[in-house]
PDB file of C-alpha atoms in Angstrom:
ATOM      1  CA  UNK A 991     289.895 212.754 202.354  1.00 44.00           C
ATOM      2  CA  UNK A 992     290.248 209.071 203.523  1.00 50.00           C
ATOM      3  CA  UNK A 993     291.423 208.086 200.767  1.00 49.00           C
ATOM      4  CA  UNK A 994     294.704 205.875 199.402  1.00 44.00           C
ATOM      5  CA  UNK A 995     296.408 205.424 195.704  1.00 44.00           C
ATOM      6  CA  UNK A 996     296.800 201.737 195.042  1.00 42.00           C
ATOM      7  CA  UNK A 997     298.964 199.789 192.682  1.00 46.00           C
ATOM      8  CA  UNK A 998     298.568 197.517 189.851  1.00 47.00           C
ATOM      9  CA  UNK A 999     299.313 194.521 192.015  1.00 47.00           C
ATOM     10  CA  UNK A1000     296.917 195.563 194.475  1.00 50.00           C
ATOM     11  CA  UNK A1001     293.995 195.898 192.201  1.00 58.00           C
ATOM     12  CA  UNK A1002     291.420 192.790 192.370  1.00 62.00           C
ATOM     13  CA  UNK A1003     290.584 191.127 188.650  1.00 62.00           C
ATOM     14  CA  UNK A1004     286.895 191.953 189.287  1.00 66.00           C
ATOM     15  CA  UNK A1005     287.437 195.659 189.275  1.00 71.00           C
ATOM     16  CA  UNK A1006     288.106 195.508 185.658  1.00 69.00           C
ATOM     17  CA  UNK A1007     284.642 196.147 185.106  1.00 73.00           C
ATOM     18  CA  UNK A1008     284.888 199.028 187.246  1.00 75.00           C
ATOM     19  CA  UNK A1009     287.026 200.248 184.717  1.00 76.00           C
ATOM     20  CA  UNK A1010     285.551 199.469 181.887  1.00 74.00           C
ATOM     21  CA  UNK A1011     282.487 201.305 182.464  1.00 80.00           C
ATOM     22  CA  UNK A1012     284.694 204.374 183.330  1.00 83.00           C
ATOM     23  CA  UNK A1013     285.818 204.323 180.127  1.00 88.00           C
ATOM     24  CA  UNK A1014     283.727 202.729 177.488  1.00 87.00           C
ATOM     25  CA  UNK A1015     280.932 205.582 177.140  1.00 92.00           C
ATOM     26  CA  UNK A1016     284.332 206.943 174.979  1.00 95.00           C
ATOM     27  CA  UNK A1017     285.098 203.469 172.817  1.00 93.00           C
ATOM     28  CA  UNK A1018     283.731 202.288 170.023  1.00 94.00           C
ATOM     29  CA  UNK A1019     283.887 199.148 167.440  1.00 91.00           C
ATOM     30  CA  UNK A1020     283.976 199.956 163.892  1.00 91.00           C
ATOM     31  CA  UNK A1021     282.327 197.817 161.219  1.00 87.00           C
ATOM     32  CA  UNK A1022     281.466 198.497 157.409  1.00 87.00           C
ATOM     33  CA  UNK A1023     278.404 197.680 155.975  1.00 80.00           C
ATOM     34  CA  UNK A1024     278.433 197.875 152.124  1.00 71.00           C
ATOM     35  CA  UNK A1025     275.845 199.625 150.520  1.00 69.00           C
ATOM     36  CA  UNK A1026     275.798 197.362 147.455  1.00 70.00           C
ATOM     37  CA  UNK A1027     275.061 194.628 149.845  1.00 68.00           C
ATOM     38  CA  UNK A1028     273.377 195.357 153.421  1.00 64.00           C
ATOM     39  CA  UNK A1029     274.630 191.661 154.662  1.00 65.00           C
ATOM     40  CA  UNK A1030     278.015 192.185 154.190  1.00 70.00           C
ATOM     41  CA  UNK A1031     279.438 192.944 157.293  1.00 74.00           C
ATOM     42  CA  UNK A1032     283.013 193.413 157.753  1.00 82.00           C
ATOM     43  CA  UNK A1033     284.701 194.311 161.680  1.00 83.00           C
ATOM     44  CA  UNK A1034     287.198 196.527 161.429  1.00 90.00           C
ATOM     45  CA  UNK A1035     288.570 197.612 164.905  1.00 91.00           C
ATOM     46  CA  UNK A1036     287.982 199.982 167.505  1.00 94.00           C
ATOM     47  CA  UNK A1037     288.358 203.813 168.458  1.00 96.00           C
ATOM     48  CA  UNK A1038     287.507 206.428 170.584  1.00 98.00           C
ATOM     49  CA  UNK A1039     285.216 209.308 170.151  1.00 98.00           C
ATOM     50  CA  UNK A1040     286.977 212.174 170.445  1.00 98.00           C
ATOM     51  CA  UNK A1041     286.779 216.205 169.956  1.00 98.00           C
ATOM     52  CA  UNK A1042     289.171 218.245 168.021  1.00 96.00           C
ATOM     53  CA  UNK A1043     288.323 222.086 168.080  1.00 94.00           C
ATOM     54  CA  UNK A1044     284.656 222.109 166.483  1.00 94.00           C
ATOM     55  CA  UNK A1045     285.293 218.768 164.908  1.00 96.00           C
ATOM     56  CA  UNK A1046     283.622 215.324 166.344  1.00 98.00           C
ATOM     57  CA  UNK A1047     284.837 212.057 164.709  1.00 98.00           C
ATOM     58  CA  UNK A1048     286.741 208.452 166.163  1.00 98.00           C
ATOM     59  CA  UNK A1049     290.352 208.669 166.843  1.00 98.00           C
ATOM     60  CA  UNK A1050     291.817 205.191 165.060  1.00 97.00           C
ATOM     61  CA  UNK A1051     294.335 203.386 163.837  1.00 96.00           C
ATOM     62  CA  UNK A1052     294.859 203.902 159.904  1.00 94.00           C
ATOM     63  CA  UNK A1053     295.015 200.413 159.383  1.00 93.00           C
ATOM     64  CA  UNK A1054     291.396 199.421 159.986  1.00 92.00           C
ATOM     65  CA  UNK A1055     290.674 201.316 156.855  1.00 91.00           C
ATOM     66  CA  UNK A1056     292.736 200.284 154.843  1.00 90.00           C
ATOM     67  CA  UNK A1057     293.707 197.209 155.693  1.00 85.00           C
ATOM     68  CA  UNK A1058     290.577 195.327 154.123  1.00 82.00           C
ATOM     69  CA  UNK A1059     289.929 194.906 150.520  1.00 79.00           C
ATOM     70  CA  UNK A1060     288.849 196.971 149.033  1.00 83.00           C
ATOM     71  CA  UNK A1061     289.643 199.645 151.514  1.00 88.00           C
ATOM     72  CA  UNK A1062     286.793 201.595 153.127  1.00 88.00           C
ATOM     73  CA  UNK A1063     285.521 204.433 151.054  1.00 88.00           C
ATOM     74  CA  UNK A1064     283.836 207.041 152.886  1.00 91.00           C
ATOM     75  CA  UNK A1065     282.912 210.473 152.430  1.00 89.00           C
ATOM     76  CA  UNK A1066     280.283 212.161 149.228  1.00 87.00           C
ATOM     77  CA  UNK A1067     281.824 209.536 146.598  1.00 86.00           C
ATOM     78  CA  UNK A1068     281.988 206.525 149.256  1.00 87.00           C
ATOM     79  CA  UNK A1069     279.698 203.391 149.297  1.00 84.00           C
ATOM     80  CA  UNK A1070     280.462 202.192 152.349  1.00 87.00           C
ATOM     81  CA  UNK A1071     278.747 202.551 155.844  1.00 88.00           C
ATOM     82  CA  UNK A1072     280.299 202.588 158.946  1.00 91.00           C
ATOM     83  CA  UNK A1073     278.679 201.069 162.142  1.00 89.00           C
ATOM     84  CA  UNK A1074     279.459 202.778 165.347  1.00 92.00           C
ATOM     85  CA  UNK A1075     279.038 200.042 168.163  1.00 88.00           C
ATOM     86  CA  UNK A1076     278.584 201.817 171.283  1.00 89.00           C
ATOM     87  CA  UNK A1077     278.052 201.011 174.963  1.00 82.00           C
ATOM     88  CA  UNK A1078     275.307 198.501 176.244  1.00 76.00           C
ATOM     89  CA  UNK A1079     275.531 196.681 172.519  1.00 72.00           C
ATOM     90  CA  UNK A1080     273.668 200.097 170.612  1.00 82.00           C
ATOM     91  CA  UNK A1081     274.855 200.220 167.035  1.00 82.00           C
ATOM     92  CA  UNK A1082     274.625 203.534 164.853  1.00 90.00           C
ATOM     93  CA  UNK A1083     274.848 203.283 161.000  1.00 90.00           C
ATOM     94  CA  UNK A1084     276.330 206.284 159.567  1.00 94.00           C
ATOM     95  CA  UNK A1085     275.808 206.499 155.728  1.00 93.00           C
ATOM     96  CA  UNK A1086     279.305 207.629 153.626  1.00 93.00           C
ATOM     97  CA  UNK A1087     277.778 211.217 153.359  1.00 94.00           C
ATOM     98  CA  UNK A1088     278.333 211.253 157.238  1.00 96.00           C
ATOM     99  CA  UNK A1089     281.546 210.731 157.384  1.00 96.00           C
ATOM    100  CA  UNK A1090     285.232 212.817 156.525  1.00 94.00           C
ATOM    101  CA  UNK A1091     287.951 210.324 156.665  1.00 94.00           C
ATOM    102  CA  UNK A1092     290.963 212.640 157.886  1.00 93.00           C
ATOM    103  CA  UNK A1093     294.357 211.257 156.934  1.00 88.00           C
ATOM    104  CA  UNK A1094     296.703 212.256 159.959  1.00 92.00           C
ATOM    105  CA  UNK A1095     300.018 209.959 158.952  1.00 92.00           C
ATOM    106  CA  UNK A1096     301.691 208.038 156.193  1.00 86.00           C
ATOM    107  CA  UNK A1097     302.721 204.956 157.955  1.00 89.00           C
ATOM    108  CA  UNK A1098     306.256 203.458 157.278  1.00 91.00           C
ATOM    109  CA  UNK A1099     306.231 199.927 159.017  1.00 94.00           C
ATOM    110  CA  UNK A1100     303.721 198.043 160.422  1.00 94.00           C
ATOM    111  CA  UNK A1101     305.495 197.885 163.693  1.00 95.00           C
ATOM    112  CA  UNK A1102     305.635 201.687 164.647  1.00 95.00           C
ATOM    113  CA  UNK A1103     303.318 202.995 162.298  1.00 94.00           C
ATOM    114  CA  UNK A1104     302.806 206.079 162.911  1.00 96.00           C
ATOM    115  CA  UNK A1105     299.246 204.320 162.315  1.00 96.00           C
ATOM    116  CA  UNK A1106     296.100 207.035 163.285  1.00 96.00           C
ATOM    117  CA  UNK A1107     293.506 208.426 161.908  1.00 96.00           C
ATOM    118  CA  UNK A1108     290.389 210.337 162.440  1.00 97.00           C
ATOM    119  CA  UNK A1109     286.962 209.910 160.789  1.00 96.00           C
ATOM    120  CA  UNK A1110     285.120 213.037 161.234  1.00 97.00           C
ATOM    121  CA  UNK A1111     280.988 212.714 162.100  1.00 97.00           C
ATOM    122  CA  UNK A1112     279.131 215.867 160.276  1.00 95.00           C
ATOM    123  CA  UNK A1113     276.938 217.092 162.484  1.00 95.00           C
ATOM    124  CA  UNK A1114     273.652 215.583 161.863  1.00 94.00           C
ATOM    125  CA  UNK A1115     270.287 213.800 164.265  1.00 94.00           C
ATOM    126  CA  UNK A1116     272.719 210.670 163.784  1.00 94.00           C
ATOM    127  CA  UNK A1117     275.660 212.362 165.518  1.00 96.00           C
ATOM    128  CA  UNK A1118     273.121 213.696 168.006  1.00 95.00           C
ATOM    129  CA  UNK A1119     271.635 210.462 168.685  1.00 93.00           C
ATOM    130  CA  UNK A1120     275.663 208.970 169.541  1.00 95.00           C
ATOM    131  CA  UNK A1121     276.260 212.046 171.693  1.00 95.00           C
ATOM    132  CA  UNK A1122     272.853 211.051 173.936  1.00 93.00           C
ATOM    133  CA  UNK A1123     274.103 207.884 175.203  1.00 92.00           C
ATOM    134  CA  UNK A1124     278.379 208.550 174.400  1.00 94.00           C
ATOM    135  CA  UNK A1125     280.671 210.317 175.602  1.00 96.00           C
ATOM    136  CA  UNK A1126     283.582 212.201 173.698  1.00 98.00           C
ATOM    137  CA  UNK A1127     287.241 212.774 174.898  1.00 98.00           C
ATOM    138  CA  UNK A1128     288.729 216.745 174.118  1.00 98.00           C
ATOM    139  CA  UNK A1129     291.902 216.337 172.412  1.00 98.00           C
ATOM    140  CA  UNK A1130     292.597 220.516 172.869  1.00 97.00           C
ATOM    141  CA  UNK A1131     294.655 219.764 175.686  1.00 97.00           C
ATOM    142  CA  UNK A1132     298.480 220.562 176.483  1.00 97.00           C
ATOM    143  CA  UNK A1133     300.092 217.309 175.891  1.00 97.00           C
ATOM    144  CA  UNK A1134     303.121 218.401 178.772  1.00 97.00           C
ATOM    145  CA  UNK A1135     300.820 218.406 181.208  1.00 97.00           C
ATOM    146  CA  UNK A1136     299.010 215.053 180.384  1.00 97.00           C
ATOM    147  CA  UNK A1137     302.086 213.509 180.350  1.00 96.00           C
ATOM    148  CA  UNK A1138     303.021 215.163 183.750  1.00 95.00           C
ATOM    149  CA  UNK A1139     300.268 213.880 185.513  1.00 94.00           C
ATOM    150  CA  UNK A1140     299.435 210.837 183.361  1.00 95.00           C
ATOM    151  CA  UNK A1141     302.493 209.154 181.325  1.00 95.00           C
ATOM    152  CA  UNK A1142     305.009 208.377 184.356  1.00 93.00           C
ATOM    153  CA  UNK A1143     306.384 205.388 185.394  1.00 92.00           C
ATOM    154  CA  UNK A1144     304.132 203.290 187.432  1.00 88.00           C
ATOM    155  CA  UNK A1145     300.787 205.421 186.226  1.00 89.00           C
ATOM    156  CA  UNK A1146     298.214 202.750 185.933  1.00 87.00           C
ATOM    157  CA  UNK A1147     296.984 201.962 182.289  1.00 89.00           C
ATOM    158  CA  UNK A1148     294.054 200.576 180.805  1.00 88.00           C
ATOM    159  CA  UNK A1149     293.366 199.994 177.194  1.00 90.00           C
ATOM    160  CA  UNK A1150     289.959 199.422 175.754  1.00 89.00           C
ATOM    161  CA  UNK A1151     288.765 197.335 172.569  1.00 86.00           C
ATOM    162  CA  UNK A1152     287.341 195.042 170.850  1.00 84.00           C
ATOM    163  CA  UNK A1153     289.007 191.854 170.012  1.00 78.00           C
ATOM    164  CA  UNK A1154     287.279 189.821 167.290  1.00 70.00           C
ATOM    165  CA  UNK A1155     288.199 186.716 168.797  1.00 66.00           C
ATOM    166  CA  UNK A1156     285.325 187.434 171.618  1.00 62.00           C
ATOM    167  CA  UNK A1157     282.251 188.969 169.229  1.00 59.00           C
ATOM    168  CA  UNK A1158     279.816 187.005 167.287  1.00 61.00           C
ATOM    169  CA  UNK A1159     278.261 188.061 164.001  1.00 63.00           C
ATOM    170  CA  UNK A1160     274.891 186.286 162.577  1.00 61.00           C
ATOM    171  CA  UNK A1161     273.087 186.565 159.683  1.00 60.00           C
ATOM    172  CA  UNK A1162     269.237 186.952 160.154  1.00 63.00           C
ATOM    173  CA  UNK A1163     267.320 186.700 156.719  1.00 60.00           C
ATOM    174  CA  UNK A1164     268.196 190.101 155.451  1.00 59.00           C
ATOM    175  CA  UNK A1165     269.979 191.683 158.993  1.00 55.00           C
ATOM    176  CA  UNK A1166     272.787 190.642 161.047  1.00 54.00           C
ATOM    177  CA  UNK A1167     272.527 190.145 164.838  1.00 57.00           C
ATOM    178  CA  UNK A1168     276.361 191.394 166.146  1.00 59.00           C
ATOM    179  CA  UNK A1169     277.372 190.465 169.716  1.00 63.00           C
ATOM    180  CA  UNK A1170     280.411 193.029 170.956  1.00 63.00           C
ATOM    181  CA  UNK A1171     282.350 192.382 173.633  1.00 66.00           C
ATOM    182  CA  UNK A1172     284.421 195.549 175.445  1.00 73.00           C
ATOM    183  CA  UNK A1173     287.359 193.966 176.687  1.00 79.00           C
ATOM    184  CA  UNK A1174     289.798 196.538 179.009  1.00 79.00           C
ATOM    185  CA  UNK A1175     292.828 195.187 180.185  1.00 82.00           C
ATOM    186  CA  UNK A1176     295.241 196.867 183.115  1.00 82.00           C
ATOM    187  CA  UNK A1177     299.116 197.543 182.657  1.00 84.00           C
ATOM    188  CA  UNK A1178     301.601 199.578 184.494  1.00 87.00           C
ATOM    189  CA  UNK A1179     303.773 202.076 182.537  1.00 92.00           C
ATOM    190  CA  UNK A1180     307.520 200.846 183.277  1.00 90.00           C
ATOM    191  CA  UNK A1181     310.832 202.381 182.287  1.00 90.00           C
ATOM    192  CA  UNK A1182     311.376 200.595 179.135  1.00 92.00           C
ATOM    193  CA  UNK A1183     307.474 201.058 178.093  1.00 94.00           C
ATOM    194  CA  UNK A1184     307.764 204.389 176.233  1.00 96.00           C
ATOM    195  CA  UNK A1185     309.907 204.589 173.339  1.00 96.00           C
ATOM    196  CA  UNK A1186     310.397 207.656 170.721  1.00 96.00           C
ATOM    197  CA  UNK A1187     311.235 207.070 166.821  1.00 95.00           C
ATOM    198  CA  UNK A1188     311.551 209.737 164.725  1.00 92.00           C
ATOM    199  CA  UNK A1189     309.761 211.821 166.669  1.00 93.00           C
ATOM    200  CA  UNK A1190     306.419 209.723 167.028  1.00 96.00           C
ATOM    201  CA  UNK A1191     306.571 208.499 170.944  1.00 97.00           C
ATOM    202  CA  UNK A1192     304.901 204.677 171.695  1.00 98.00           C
ATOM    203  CA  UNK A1193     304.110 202.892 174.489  1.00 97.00           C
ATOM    204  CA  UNK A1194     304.286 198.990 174.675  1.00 95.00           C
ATOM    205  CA  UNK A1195     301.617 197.478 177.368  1.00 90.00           C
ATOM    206  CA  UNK A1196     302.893 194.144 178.876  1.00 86.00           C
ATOM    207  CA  UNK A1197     299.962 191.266 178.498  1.00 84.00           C
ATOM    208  CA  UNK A1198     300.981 188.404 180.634  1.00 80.00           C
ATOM    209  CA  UNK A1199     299.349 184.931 179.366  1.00 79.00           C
ATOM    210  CA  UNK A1200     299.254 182.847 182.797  1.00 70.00           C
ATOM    211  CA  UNK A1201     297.721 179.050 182.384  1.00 59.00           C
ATOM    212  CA  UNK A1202     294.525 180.556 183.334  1.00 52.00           C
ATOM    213  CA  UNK A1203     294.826 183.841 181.243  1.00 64.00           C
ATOM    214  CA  UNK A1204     291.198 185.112 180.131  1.00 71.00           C
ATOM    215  CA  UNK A1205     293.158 187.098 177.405  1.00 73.00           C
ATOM    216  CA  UNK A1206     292.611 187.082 173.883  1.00 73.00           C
ATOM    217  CA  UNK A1207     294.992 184.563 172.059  1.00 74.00           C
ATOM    218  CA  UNK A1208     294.707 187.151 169.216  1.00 70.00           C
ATOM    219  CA  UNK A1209     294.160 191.319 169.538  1.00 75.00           C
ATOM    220  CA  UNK A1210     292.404 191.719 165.662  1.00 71.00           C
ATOM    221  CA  UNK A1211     289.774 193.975 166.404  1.00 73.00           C
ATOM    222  CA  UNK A1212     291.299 195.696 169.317  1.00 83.00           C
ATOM    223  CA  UNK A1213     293.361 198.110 167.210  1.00 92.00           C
ATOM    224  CA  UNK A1214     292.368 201.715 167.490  1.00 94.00           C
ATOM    225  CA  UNK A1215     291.489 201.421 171.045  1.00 94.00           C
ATOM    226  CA  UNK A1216     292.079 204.040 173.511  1.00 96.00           C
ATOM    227  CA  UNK A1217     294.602 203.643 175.968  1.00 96.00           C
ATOM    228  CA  UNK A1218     293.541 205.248 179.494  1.00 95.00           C
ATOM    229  CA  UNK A1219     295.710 206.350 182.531  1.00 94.00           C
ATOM    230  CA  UNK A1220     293.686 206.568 185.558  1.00 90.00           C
ATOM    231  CA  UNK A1221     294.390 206.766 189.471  1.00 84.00           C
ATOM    232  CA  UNK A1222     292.710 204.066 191.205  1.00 78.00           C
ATOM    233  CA  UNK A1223     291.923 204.585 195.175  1.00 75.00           C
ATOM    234  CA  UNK A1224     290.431 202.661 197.670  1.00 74.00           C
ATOM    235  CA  UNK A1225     288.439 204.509 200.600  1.00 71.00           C
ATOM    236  CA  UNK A1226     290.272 203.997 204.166  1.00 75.00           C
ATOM    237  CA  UNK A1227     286.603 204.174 206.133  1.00 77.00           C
ATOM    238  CA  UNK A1228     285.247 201.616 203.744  1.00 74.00           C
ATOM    239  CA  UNK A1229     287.991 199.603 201.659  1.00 70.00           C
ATOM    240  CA  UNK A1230     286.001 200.453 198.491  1.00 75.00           C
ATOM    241  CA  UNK A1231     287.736 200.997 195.186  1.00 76.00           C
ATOM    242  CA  UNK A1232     287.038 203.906 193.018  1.00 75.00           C
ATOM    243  CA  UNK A1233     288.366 205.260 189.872  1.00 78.00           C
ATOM    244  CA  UNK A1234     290.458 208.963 190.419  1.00 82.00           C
ATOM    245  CA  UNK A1235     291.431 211.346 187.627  1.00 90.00           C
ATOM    246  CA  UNK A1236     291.882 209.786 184.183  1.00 94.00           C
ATOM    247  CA  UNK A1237     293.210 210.748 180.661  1.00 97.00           C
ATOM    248  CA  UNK A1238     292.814 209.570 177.089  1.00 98.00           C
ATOM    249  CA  UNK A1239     296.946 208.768 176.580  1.00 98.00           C
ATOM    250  CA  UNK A1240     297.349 206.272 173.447  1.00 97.00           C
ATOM    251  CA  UNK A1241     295.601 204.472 170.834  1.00 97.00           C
ATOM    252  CA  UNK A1242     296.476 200.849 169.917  1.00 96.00           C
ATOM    253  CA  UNK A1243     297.593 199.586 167.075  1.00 96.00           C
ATOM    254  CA  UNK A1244     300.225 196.433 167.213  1.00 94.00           C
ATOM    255  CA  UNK A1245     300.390 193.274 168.711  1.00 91.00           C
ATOM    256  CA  UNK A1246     303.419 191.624 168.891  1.00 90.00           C
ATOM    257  CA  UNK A1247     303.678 187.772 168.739  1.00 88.00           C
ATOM    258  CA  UNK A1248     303.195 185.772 172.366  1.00 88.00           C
ATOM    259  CA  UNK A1249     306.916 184.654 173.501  1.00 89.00           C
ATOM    260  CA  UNK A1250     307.670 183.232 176.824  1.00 88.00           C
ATOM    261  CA  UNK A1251     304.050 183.776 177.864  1.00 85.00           C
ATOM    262  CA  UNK A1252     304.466 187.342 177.426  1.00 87.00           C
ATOM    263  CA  UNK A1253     302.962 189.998 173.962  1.00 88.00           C
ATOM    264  CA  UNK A1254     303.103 193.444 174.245  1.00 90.00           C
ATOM    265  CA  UNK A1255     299.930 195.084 172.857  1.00 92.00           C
ATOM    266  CA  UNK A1256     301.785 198.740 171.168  1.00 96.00           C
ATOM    267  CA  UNK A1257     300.392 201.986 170.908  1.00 97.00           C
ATOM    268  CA  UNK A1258     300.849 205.750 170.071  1.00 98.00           C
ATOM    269  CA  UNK A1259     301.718 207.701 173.006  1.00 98.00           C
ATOM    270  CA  UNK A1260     300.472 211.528 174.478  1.00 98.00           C
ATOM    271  CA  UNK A1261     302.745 213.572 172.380  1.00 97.00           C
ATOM    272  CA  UNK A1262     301.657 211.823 168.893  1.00 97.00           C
ATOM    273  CA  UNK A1263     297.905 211.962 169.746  1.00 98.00           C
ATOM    274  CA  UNK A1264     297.610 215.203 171.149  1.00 98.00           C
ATOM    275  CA  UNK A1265     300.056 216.571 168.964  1.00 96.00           C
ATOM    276  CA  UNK A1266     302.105 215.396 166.081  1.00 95.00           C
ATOM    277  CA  UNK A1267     299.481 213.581 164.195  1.00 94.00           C
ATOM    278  CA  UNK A1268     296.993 216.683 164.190  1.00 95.00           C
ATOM    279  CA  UNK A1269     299.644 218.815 162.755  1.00 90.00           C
ATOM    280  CA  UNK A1270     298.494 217.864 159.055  1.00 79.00           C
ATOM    281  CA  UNK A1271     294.701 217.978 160.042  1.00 78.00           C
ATOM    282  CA  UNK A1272     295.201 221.544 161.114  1.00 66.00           C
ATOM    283  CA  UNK A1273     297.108 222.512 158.128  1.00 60.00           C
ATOM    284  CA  UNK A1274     294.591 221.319 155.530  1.00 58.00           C
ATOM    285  CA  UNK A1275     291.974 223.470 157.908  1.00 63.00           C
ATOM    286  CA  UNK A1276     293.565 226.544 156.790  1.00 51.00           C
TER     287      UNK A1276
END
């Protein structure tokens, strides 16, 4: 076909873009409005849109739930609202009534977690409006063979979210105006990237803060994000750069602190998102 696999290193900085629009018709930002108040507006992280069986919701982390106070309360007894911020800046508003928060874990650290979650969407012209302009990632696939073709060393990873530090939020009499900004960063899964505790398997992307590092100096708001492997190629007629087969792999969650001019941005791995952390959901189906 003409065509040649290329490596991190090889990969200009402007083709980020390239890969964020791959992959952002899947993310989303979270945000709760309050019912009792319309103006209050609290971020909460980020997620991806994903299928499981007949049920459509955002794969997160559990923590952007619960970690605000009070927590969010969704569901027929909830009062709070969740904005969906999707590509190209739309926003959705889904009332409580909308929404089935799914509990998939009990965390036991805030370092591994096991931190996910998944708010279900009930089907409704509001979850038909998000599937017009989204797209949504099928979970009902056979986690050995993702990680076959997706989770070995040197795959090429990119994780999507939305880091607080770069959005805006301003009030406008009785609305908000709320500036997003989709921010994917590369990494390259290496030998001591993937770890397994008790059964729950991570992976720990390198961020490397250079003088002239456009990173984040803080991840808030990039937690829940999906993490992507994807085969990049460049064309041998023309030179150009394309995006190959891909796969939903992780979701972020932890950020650990910025030593040496390296932080490693941590998140559940194939096995525990395909897998492990549905094996509650589908019990409580029965």
């Amino acid at each position: 076909m003409g065509e040649e696999y290329l490596l991190l290193g090889d990969i200009p900085l402007d083709f980020q873009k390239v890969l964020m629009r791959a992959f952002v018709p899947y993310s989303v930002g979270l945000a709760r409005v309050s019912q009792d108040d319309p103006k209050l507006f609290t971020a909460l992280g980020s997620g991806t849109l994903v299928r499981k069986g007949t049920h459509i919701g955002v794969l997160s982390a559990q923590h952007c739930l619960t970690a605000c106070s009070p927590r969010i309360r969704v569901g027929p007894s909830g009062k709070d609202s969740l904005l969906l911020i999707l590509r190209d800046a739309r926003g959705v508003q889904l009332p409580p009534e909308d929404l089935i928060e799914h509990k998939l874990v009990s965390p036991l650290s805030v370092e591994y977690g096991p931190d996910l979650v998944f708010v279900e969407i009930a089907p409704s012209e509001r979850l038909a409006g998000i599937l017009a302009v989204a797209s949504v990632w099928s979970l009902d696939r056979d986690p050995n063979e993702i990680l076959k073709q997706f989770g070995g060393v040197g795959s090429m990873i990119a994780s999507l979210g939305i880091p607080e530090e770069l959005c805006r939020t301003r009030l406008n009499g009785n609305a908000f105006h709320r500036s997003s900004f989709h921010l994917t960063v590369s990494h390259v899964i290496e030998d001591e990237s993937i770890t397994v505790r008790d059964g729950w398997d991570y992976i720990d992307n390198k961020c490397v803060y250079p003088k002239s590092s456009a990173l984040p100096q803080s991840f808030a708001g990039f937690s829940g994000g999906g993490i992507w492997s994807v085969q990049v190629q460049r064309s041998k007629n023309t030179g150009k750069l394309s995006t190959g087969k891909a796969a939903l792999v992780g979701a972020s969650f932890y950020e650990t602190p910025i030593e040496n001019n390296i932080r490693y941005v941590r998140g559940h791995f194939i096995r525990s998102i395909y897998d492990l952390a549905w094996r509650n959901f589908e019990r409580s189906q029965r």
